[in-house]
mmCIF file of C-alpha atoms and ligand atoms in Angstrom:
data_model
loop_
_atom_site.group_PDB
_atom_site.id
_atom_site.type_symbol
_atom_site.label_atom_id
_atom_site.label_comp_id
_atom_site.label_asym_id
_atom_site.label_seq_id
_atom_site.Cartn_x
_atom_site.Cartn_y
_atom_site.Cartn_z
ATOM 1 C CA UNK A 17 209.573 115.417 12.064
ATOM 2 C CA UNK A 18 207.589 118.362 10.765
ATOM 3 C CA UNK A 19 206.056 121.094 12.868
ATOM 4 C CA UNK A 20 203.043 120.018 14.903
ATOM 5 C CA UNK A 21 199.908 121.636 16.323
ATOM 6 C CA UNK A 22 199.452 121.868 20.089
ATOM 7 C CA UNK A 23 196.468 119.465 20.109
ATOM 8 C CA UNK A 24 198.277 116.337 21.265
ATOM 9 C CA UNK A 25 200.650 118.346 23.497
ATOM 10 C CA UNK A 26 197.681 119.812 25.372
ATOM 11 C CA UNK A 27 195.850 116.481 25.710
ATOM 12 C CA UNK A 28 198.908 114.916 27.332
ATOM 13 C CA UNK A 29 199.644 118.013 29.444
ATOM 14 C CA UNK A 30 196.067 118.161 30.733
ATOM 15 C CA UNK A 31 196.009 114.532 31.819
ATOM 16 C CA UNK A 32 199.628 114.597 33.031
ATOM 17 C CA UNK A 33 199.267 117.694 35.227
ATOM 18 C CA UNK A 34 201.940 119.764 33.530
ATOM 19 C CA UNK A 35 202.091 122.662 31.043
ATOM 20 C CA UNK A 36 203.883 123.374 27.782
ATOM 21 C CA UNK A 37 206.197 126.389 27.725
ATOM 22 C CA UNK A 38 205.349 128.967 25.056
ATOM 23 C CA UNK A 39 208.407 131.131 24.544
ATOM 24 C CA UNK A 40 208.502 134.281 22.378
ATOM 25 C CA UNK A 41 211.146 134.310 19.655
ATOM 26 C CA UNK A 42 212.675 137.260 17.834
ATOM 27 C CA UNK A 43 216.072 136.136 16.522
ATOM 28 C CA UNK A 44 218.449 133.225 16.026
ATOM 29 C CA UNK A 45 220.100 133.280 19.452
ATOM 30 C CA UNK A 46 216.749 133.201 21.251
ATOM 31 C CA UNK A 47 215.509 130.318 19.085
ATOM 32 C CA UNK A 48 218.735 128.367 19.604
ATOM 33 C CA UNK A 49 218.844 128.931 23.382
ATOM 34 C CA UNK A 50 215.246 127.748 23.813
ATOM 35 C CA UNK A 51 215.410 124.755 21.482
ATOM 36 C CA UNK A 52 218.743 123.527 22.876
ATOM 37 C CA UNK A 53 217.148 123.521 26.334
ATOM 38 C CA UNK A 54 214.079 121.652 25.038
ATOM 39 C CA UNK A 55 216.212 119.050 23.261
ATOM 40 C CA UNK A 56 218.305 118.384 26.358
ATOM 41 C CA UNK A 57 215.186 118.140 28.507
ATOM 42 C CA UNK A 58 213.189 116.147 25.931
ATOM 43 C CA UNK A 59 210.378 118.683 26.326
ATOM 44 C CA UNK A 60 207.603 119.498 23.832
ATOM 45 C CA UNK A 61 207.788 123.137 22.828
ATOM 46 C CA UNK A 62 205.747 126.076 21.571
ATOM 47 C CA UNK A 63 207.695 128.864 19.862
ATOM 48 C CA UNK A 64 205.526 131.922 19.512
ATOM 49 C CA UNK A 65 205.862 134.940 17.278
ATOM 50 C CA UNK A 66 204.182 138.268 18.017
ATOM 51 C CA UNK A 67 203.121 140.816 15.411
ATOM 52 C CA UNK A 68 206.089 142.930 16.575
ATOM 53 C CA UNK A 69 208.508 139.993 16.210
ATOM 54 C CA UNK A 70 207.188 139.368 12.737
ATOM 55 C CA UNK A 71 207.778 142.937 11.644
ATOM 56 C CA UNK A 72 211.205 143.025 13.374
ATOM 57 C CA UNK A 73 212.659 139.790 11.964
ATOM 58 C CA UNK A 74 210.167 139.052 9.154
ATOM 59 C CA UNK A 75 208.060 135.934 8.834
ATOM 60 C CA UNK A 76 210.315 134.015 6.462
ATOM 61 C CA UNK A 77 213.436 134.409 8.639
ATOM 62 C CA UNK A 78 211.720 133.211 11.803
ATOM 63 C CA UNK A 79 210.064 130.318 9.973
ATOM 64 C CA UNK A 80 213.328 129.151 8.417
ATOM 65 C CA UNK A 81 215.194 129.477 11.727
ATOM 66 C CA UNK A 82 212.550 127.368 13.446
ATOM 67 C CA UNK A 83 212.685 124.769 10.670
ATOM 68 C CA UNK A 84 216.465 124.735 11.068
ATOM 69 C CA UNK A 85 216.046 124.098 14.809
ATOM 70 C CA UNK A 86 213.876 121.036 14.093
ATOM 71 C CA UNK A 87 216.430 119.649 11.601
ATOM 72 C CA UNK A 88 219.336 120.444 13.942
ATOM 73 C CA UNK A 89 217.672 118.606 16.835
ATOM 74 C CA UNK A 90 217.189 115.569 14.627
ATOM 75 C CA UNK A 91 220.712 115.598 13.215
ATOM 76 C CA UNK A 92 222.742 116.560 16.263
ATOM 77 C CA UNK A 93 220.753 114.886 19.035
ATOM 78 C CA UNK A 94 218.839 112.237 17.054
ATOM 79 C CA UNK A 95 215.688 113.601 18.629
ATOM 80 C CA UNK A 96 212.337 114.468 17.027
ATOM 81 C CA UNK A 97 211.610 117.675 18.904
ATOM 82 C CA UNK A 98 207.877 118.413 18.614
ATOM 83 C CA UNK A 99 207.597 122.156 17.951
ATOM 84 C CA UNK A 100 204.382 124.105 17.516
ATOM 85 C CA UNK A 101 204.789 127.512 15.820
ATOM 86 C CA UNK A 102 202.207 129.906 17.175
ATOM 87 C CA UNK A 103 201.096 133.469 16.425
ATOM 88 C CA UNK A 104 200.983 135.389 19.724
ATOM 89 C CA UNK A 105 198.234 138.035 20.117
ATOM 90 C CA UNK A 106 196.944 138.099 16.543
ATOM 91 C CA UNK A 107 194.846 141.250 16.308
ATOM 92 C CA UNK A 108 192.949 140.622 13.062
ATOM 93 C CA UNK A 109 191.626 137.899 10.778
ATOM 94 C CA UNK A 110 194.092 138.998 8.071
ATOM 95 C CA UNK A 111 197.138 138.626 10.329
ATOM 96 C CA UNK A 112 195.981 135.162 11.437
ATOM 97 C CA UNK A 113 195.321 134.157 7.820
ATOM 98 C CA UNK A 114 198.764 135.338 6.734
ATOM 99 C CA UNK A 115 200.425 133.230 9.472
ATOM 100 C CA UNK A 116 198.292 130.185 8.647
ATOM 101 C CA UNK A 117 199.134 130.542 4.953
ATOM 102 C CA UNK A 118 202.792 130.994 5.942
ATOM 103 C CA UNK A 119 203.093 127.675 7.787
ATOM 104 C CA UNK A 120 202.244 128.399 11.430
ATOM 105 C CA UNK A 121 200.528 125.455 13.127
ATOM 106 C CA UNK A 122 198.663 127.534 15.712
ATOM 107 C CA UNK A 123 197.357 131.101 15.978
ATOM 108 C CA UNK A 124 195.953 133.276 18.720
ATOM 109 C CA UNK A 125 193.185 135.687 17.851
ATOM 110 C CA UNK A 126 193.082 138.231 20.662
ATOM 111 C CA UNK A 127 189.845 140.189 20.626
ATOM 112 C CA UNK A 128 189.758 140.299 24.413
ATOM 113 C CA UNK A 129 189.553 144.095 24.517
ATOM 114 C CA UNK A 130 186.463 144.085 22.253
ATOM 115 C CA UNK A 131 182.837 143.526 23.275
ATOM 116 C CA UNK A 132 181.800 139.874 23.831
ATOM 117 C CA UNK A 133 179.815 139.528 20.580
ATOM 118 C CA UNK A 134 182.607 141.045 18.472
ATOM 119 C CA UNK A 135 185.159 138.778 20.149
ATOM 120 C CA UNK A 136 182.964 135.777 19.281
ATOM 121 C CA UNK A 137 182.393 136.858 15.664
ATOM 122 C CA UNK A 138 186.069 137.442 14.775
ATOM 123 C CA UNK A 139 187.282 134.389 16.719
ATOM 124 C CA UNK A 140 184.733 132.199 14.894
ATOM 125 C CA UNK A 141 185.901 133.533 11.527
ATOM 126 C CA UNK A 142 189.536 132.703 12.388
ATOM 127 C CA UNK A 143 188.584 129.251 13.715
ATOM 128 C CA UNK A 144 186.759 128.364 10.482
ATOM 129 C CA UNK A 145 189.727 129.334 8.303
ATOM 130 C CA UNK A 146 192.307 127.760 10.647
ATOM 131 C CA UNK A 147 190.494 124.440 11.028
ATOM 132 C CA UNK A 148 190.076 124.178 7.240
ATOM 133 C CA UNK A 149 193.879 124.383 7.081
ATOM 134 C CA UNK A 150 194.709 121.996 9.956
ATOM 135 C CA UNK A 151 195.685 124.826 12.316
ATOM 136 C CA UNK A 152 194.498 125.291 15.917
ATOM 137 C CA UNK A 153 193.264 128.509 17.536
ATOM 138 C CA UNK A 154 193.752 130.128 20.943
ATOM 139 C CA UNK A 155 191.297 132.860 21.947
ATOM 140 C CA UNK A 156 191.079 135.118 25.004
ATOM 141 C CA UNK A 157 188.419 136.255 27.459
ATOM 142 C CA UNK A 158 189.225 138.853 30.108
ATOM 143 C CA UNK A 159 191.872 141.582 29.821
ATOM 144 C CA UNK A 160 195.438 141.449 31.134
ATOM 145 C CA UNK A 161 197.253 144.562 32.266
ATOM 146 C CA UNK A 162 200.683 145.441 30.877
ATOM 147 C CA UNK A 163 202.345 146.235 27.551
ATOM 148 C CA UNK A 164 202.179 144.231 24.323
ATOM 149 C CA UNK A 165 203.225 145.601 20.985
ATOM 150 C CA UNK A 166 202.996 149.230 22.078
ATOM 151 C CA UNK A 167 199.458 148.704 23.402
ATOM 152 C CA UNK A 168 199.492 149.521 27.113
ATOM 153 C CA UNK A 169 196.599 148.326 29.256
ATOM 154 C CA UNK A 170 196.470 150.108 32.627
ATOM 155 C CA UNK A 171 195.856 147.971 35.715
ATOM 156 C CA UNK A 172 192.525 149.733 36.310
ATOM 157 C CA UNK A 173 191.359 148.863 32.775
ATOM 158 C CA UNK A 174 192.203 145.176 33.117
ATOM 159 C CA UNK A 175 189.513 142.699 34.103
ATOM 160 C CA UNK A 176 189.385 139.121 35.323
ATOM 161 C CA UNK A 177 187.711 136.522 33.121
ATOM 162 C CA UNK A 178 184.050 135.957 34.033
ATOM 163 C CA UNK A 179 183.632 132.171 34.439
ATOM 164 C CA UNK A 180 179.941 132.462 33.506
ATOM 165 C CA UNK A 181 181.005 133.509 29.955
ATOM 166 C CA UNK A 182 183.458 130.765 29.068
ATOM 167 C CA UNK A 183 181.138 127.922 28.069
ATOM 168 C CA UNK A 184 179.098 130.012 25.662
ATOM 169 C CA UNK A 185 182.283 131.529 24.208
ATOM 170 C CA UNK A 186 183.973 128.185 23.551
ATOM 171 C CA UNK A 187 180.805 126.576 22.175
ATOM 172 C CA UNK A 188 180.005 129.430 19.806
ATOM 173 C CA UNK A 189 183.568 130.010 18.544
ATOM 174 C CA UNK A 190 184.917 126.446 18.396
ATOM 175 C CA UNK A 191 188.322 127.656 19.658
ATOM 176 C CA UNK A 192 190.837 125.000 20.741
ATOM 177 C CA UNK A 193 192.218 126.695 23.866
ATOM 178 C CA UNK A 194 191.323 129.718 25.958
ATOM 179 C CA UNK A 195 193.556 132.356 27.561
ATOM 180 C CA UNK A 196 192.077 133.741 30.758
ATOM 181 C CA UNK A 197 192.896 136.648 33.068
ATOM 182 C CA UNK A 198 193.469 135.582 36.693
ATOM 183 C CA UNK A 199 195.957 138.238 37.811
ATOM 184 C CA UNK A 200 198.958 137.790 35.532
ATOM 185 C CA UNK A 201 200.042 140.708 33.341
ATOM 186 C CA UNK A 202 202.513 141.406 30.571
ATOM 187 C CA UNK A 203 205.969 142.859 31.150
ATOM 188 C CA UNK A 204 208.397 143.044 34.073
ATOM 189 C CA UNK A 205 206.269 145.069 36.516
ATOM 190 C CA UNK A 206 203.398 142.776 37.417
ATOM 191 C CA UNK A 207 202.759 143.580 41.074
ATOM 192 C CA UNK A 208 203.319 146.630 43.240
ATOM 193 C CA UNK A 209 206.416 146.350 45.468
ATOM 194 C CA UNK A 210 205.372 145.501 49.019
ATOM 195 C CA UNK A 211 202.168 143.688 47.957
ATOM 196 C CA UNK A 212 201.766 139.920 47.945
ATOM 197 C CA UNK A 213 201.434 138.537 44.390
ATOM 198 C CA UNK A 214 198.447 136.204 44.299
ATOM 199 C CA UNK A 215 196.754 134.619 41.279
ATOM 200 C CA UNK A 216 192.978 134.025 41.425
ATOM 201 C CA UNK A 217 192.917 130.234 41.572
ATOM 202 C CA UNK A 218 189.214 130.395 42.453
ATOM 203 C CA UNK A 219 188.503 131.787 38.967
ATOM 204 C CA UNK A 220 190.709 129.161 37.330
ATOM 205 C CA UNK A 221 188.894 126.401 39.238
ATOM 206 C CA UNK A 222 185.478 127.722 38.260
ATOM 207 C CA UNK A 223 186.515 128.057 34.591
ATOM 208 C CA UNK A 224 187.804 124.451 34.605
ATOM 209 C CA UNK A 225 184.595 123.217 36.236
ATOM 210 C CA UNK A 226 182.604 124.771 33.414
ATOM 211 C CA UNK A 227 185.014 123.544 30.705
ATOM 212 C CA UNK A 228 186.071 120.057 31.770
ATOM 213 C CA UNK A 229 189.085 118.739 29.845
ATOM 214 C CA UNK A 230 189.555 122.020 27.975
ATOM 215 C CA UNK A 231 193.087 123.524 27.779
ATOM 216 C CA UNK A 232 193.541 126.886 29.488
ATOM 217 C CA UNK A 233 196.362 129.328 28.669
ATOM 218 C CA UNK A 234 198.142 131.791 30.947
ATOM 219 C CA UNK A 235 199.739 134.872 29.419
ATOM 220 C CA UNK A 236 202.001 137.232 31.316
ATOM 221 C CA UNK A 237 203.662 134.381 33.186
ATOM 222 C CA UNK A 238 207.249 135.500 33.562
ATOM 223 C CA UNK A 239 208.529 135.237 37.108
ATOM 224 C CA UNK A 240 211.049 138.082 36.650
ATOM 225 C CA UNK A 241 213.962 136.330 38.426
ATOM 226 C CA UNK A 242 215.514 138.790 40.851
ATOM 227 C CA UNK A 243 219.032 137.620 40.038
ATOM 228 C CA UNK A 244 218.582 139.008 36.496
ATOM 229 C CA UNK A 245 217.091 142.261 37.771
ATOM 230 C CA UNK A 246 220.024 142.628 40.198
ATOM 231 C CA UNK A 247 222.600 141.995 37.453
ATOM 232 C CA UNK A 248 220.880 144.536 35.192
ATOM 233 C CA UNK A 249 220.675 147.151 37.963
ATOM 234 C CA UNK A 250 224.277 146.660 39.042
ATOM 235 C CA UNK A 251 225.568 146.940 35.479
ATOM 236 C CA UNK A 252 224.112 150.249 34.422
ATOM 237 C CA UNK A 253 220.440 149.284 34.090
ATOM 238 C CA UNK A 254 217.468 150.870 35.778
ATOM 239 C CA UNK A 255 214.623 148.485 36.571
ATOM 240 C CA UNK A 256 213.531 149.249 40.126
ATOM 241 C CA UNK A 257 210.562 147.299 41.473
ATOM 242 C CA UNK A 258 210.437 144.691 38.686
ATOM 243 C CA UNK A 259 208.318 141.821 40.058
ATOM 244 C CA UNK A 260 206.879 138.696 38.419
ATOM 245 C CA UNK A 261 204.553 135.789 39.151
ATOM 246 C CA UNK A 262 205.902 133.487 41.899
ATOM 247 C CA UNK A 263 207.055 130.222 40.368
ATOM 248 C CA UNK A 264 205.195 128.064 42.874
ATOM 249 C CA UNK A 265 201.910 129.614 41.695
ATOM 250 C CA UNK A 266 202.785 128.860 38.074
ATOM 251 C CA UNK A 267 203.635 125.288 39.042
ATOM 252 C CA UNK A 268 200.267 124.985 40.747
ATOM 253 C CA UNK A 269 198.464 126.358 37.650
ATOM 254 C CA UNK A 270 200.382 123.882 35.455
ATOM 255 C CA UNK A 271 199.172 121.004 37.631
ATOM 256 C CA UNK A 272 195.581 122.166 37.055
ATOM 257 C CA UNK A 273 193.898 122.866 33.691
ATOM 258 C CA UNK A 274 196.569 125.308 32.457
ATOM 259 C CA UNK A 275 198.301 123.599 29.509
ATOM 260 C CA UNK A 276 200.239 126.555 28.036
ATOM 261 C CA UNK A 277 202.281 129.127 29.948
ATOM 262 C CA UNK A 278 203.600 132.183 28.062
ATOM 263 C CA UNK A 279 207.070 133.506 28.808
ATOM 264 C CA UNK A 280 208.734 136.424 27.083
ATOM 265 C CA UNK A 281 209.974 138.966 29.652
ATOM 266 C CA UNK A 282 212.192 136.367 31.388
ATOM 267 C CA UNK A 283 213.965 135.728 28.048
ATOM 268 C CA UNK A 284 214.530 139.462 27.660
ATOM 269 C CA UNK A 285 215.839 139.743 31.215
ATOM 270 C CA UNK A 286 218.205 136.772 30.859
ATOM 271 C CA UNK A 287 219.601 138.150 27.625
ATOM 272 C CA UNK A 288 219.873 141.763 28.795
ATOM 273 C CA UNK A 289 221.469 140.827 32.127
ATOM 274 C CA UNK A 290 224.081 138.734 30.351
ATOM 275 C CA UNK A 291 224.901 141.408 27.760
ATOM 276 C CA UNK A 292 225.070 144.257 30.306
ATOM 277 C CA UNK A 293 227.403 142.232 32.519
ATOM 278 C CA UNK A 294 229.563 141.263 29.565
ATOM 279 C CA UNK A 295 229.979 144.848 28.386
ATOM 280 C CA UNK A 296 230.786 146.048 31.883
ATOM 281 C CA UNK A 297 233.450 143.381 32.280
ATOM 282 C CA UNK A 298 234.838 143.603 28.719
ATOM 283 C CA UNK A 299 234.599 147.263 27.680
ATOM 284 C CA UNK A 300 236.989 146.805 24.752
ATOM 285 C CA UNK A 301 235.115 143.915 23.076
ATOM 286 C CA UNK A 302 232.991 144.672 20.047
ATOM 287 C CA UNK A 303 232.423 141.355 18.248
ATOM 288 C CA UNK A 304 228.688 140.525 18.642
ATOM 289 C CA UNK A 305 229.526 136.816 18.909
ATOM 290 C CA UNK A 306 231.445 137.534 22.113
ATOM 291 C CA UNK A 307 228.408 138.866 23.966
ATOM 292 C CA UNK A 308 225.658 136.949 22.160
ATOM 293 C CA UNK A 309 227.210 133.582 22.994
ATOM 294 C CA UNK A 310 226.850 133.969 26.797
ATOM 295 C CA UNK A 311 223.445 135.614 26.250
ATOM 296 C CA UNK A 312 222.266 132.526 24.351
ATOM 297 C CA UNK A 313 223.651 130.301 27.123
ATOM 298 C CA UNK A 314 221.805 132.374 29.749
ATOM 299 C CA UNK A 315 218.536 131.855 27.859
ATOM 300 C CA UNK A 316 219.191 128.127 27.634
ATOM 301 C CA UNK A 317 219.830 127.810 31.402
ATOM 302 C CA UNK A 318 216.744 129.852 32.266
ATOM 303 C CA UNK A 319 214.515 127.825 29.916
ATOM 304 C CA UNK A 320 215.842 124.518 31.301
ATOM 305 C CA UNK A 321 214.907 125.666 34.783
ATOM 306 C CA UNK A 322 211.363 126.541 33.600
ATOM 307 C CA UNK A 323 210.897 123.210 31.817
ATOM 308 C CA UNK A 324 212.038 121.190 34.819
ATOM 309 C CA UNK A 325 210.945 123.148 37.892
ATOM 310 C CA UNK A 326 207.993 125.281 36.783
ATOM 311 C CA UNK A 327 206.212 123.668 33.834
ATOM 312 C CA UNK A 328 206.985 120.053 34.741
ATOM 313 C CA UNK A 329 207.275 119.086 31.040
ATOM 314 C CA UNK A 330 210.831 117.722 31.051
ATOM 315 C CA UNK A 331 210.897 114.205 29.560
ATOM 316 C CA UNK A 332 207.374 114.490 28.117
ATOM 317 C CA UNK A 333 208.294 114.609 24.398
HETATM 318 O O1 LIG B 408 202.580 139.496 25.101
HETATM 319 C C1 LIG B 408 203.442 140.089 24.471
HETATM 320 C C2 LIG B 408 204.766 139.484 24.228
HETATM 321 O O2 LIG B 408 205.633 139.731 25.306
HETATM 322 C C3 LIG B 408 205.307 139.948 22.916
HETATM 323 O O3 LIG B 408 205.840 141.223 23.035
HETATM 324 O O4 LIG B 408 204.708 142.350 21.126
HETATM 325 O O5 LIG B 408 206.788 143.323 22.169
HETATM 326 O O6 LIG B 408 206.906 141.241 20.777
HETATM 327 P P1 LIG B 408 206.090 142.116 21.691
HETATM 328 P P1 LIG B 409 205.510 138.002 30.021
HETATM 329 O O1 LIG B 409 205.633 139.466 29.725
HETATM 330 O O2 LIG B 409 205.100 137.752 31.431
HETATM 331 O O3 LIG B 409 206.715 137.225 29.656
HETATM 332 O O4 LIG B 409 204.295 137.438 29.118
HETATM 333 C C1 LIG B 409 204.507 137.036 27.793
HETATM 334 C C2 LIG B 409 203.234 136.769 27.082
HETATM 335 O O5 LIG B 409 202.166 136.654 27.630
HETATM 336 C C3 LIG B 409 203.323 136.625 25.617
HETATM 337 O O6 LIG B 409 202.080 136.512 25.034
HETATM 338 ZN ZN1 LIG B 410 200.507 137.555 26.055
#
């Protein structure tokens, strides 16, 4: 099977009350850990590539690794794993065009920090080019706090999505899915220690009422498992007060109109925890395969848990 867009995935997820996991990829071990989990769970999958990932690993390497994962799933498990390759947080028409021309099946154009009319104009331009090439487009309204690609948005500069804007935005841009801000944020420090993390389900409900049947996307949806934070902190790391989105709230969002849930920080935490622990326990080892093998396994276990217990998309491919 070739790579697919997210269109059919989202239609099924919307009606089935589950969400597709969109995991950020940067290298071979991350791609293998995620896709092995998806194959074993028979789960549809979105692999997403940020601008930073693209300049770290280069487009061609990530593309070929993802193509290899599709072939490997077919050959080793006899399973047609539906994979959508998505550009995460595209910040210009040119970047989106380059990814579309380079074989991605989905792109995000993120003009959420720009004024409404500018967001509409650039998103519309990307949608026209993407749709001409059989590619789907995610756009964003509202601003998340946190760090992406060296751009840091302070909590006080973030803003929830205004439900009264969404209909006009979707109609005028023609985008295929919409990322909204309801209290999630990027990175490992999403809520202040001692406060109760709470997503704004009232905003999500109002957005869905105004956009019936339309797929909604949640960014910044790592749950920052405390077992990883503890392993990191007890093996030489320093991540005090790292807190994520409670998994039961993500599960609830997935049962509503949220069809795509973005996870990157949890991959980083799983990998870093495993590598720190390995080095602490095996100070004389220096073969990268020795510490990357358990790191890849840690990613696989974490992703399986998300697919089964959080996203609810196990068995849906
Ligand atoms: O939302 C941002 C993702 O976590 C990607 O992060 O831009 O550092 O690759 P990155
Ligand atoms: P996290 O930092 O919560 O993993 O969010 C990732 C994300 O939104 C990628 O676009
Ligand atoms: Zn994001």
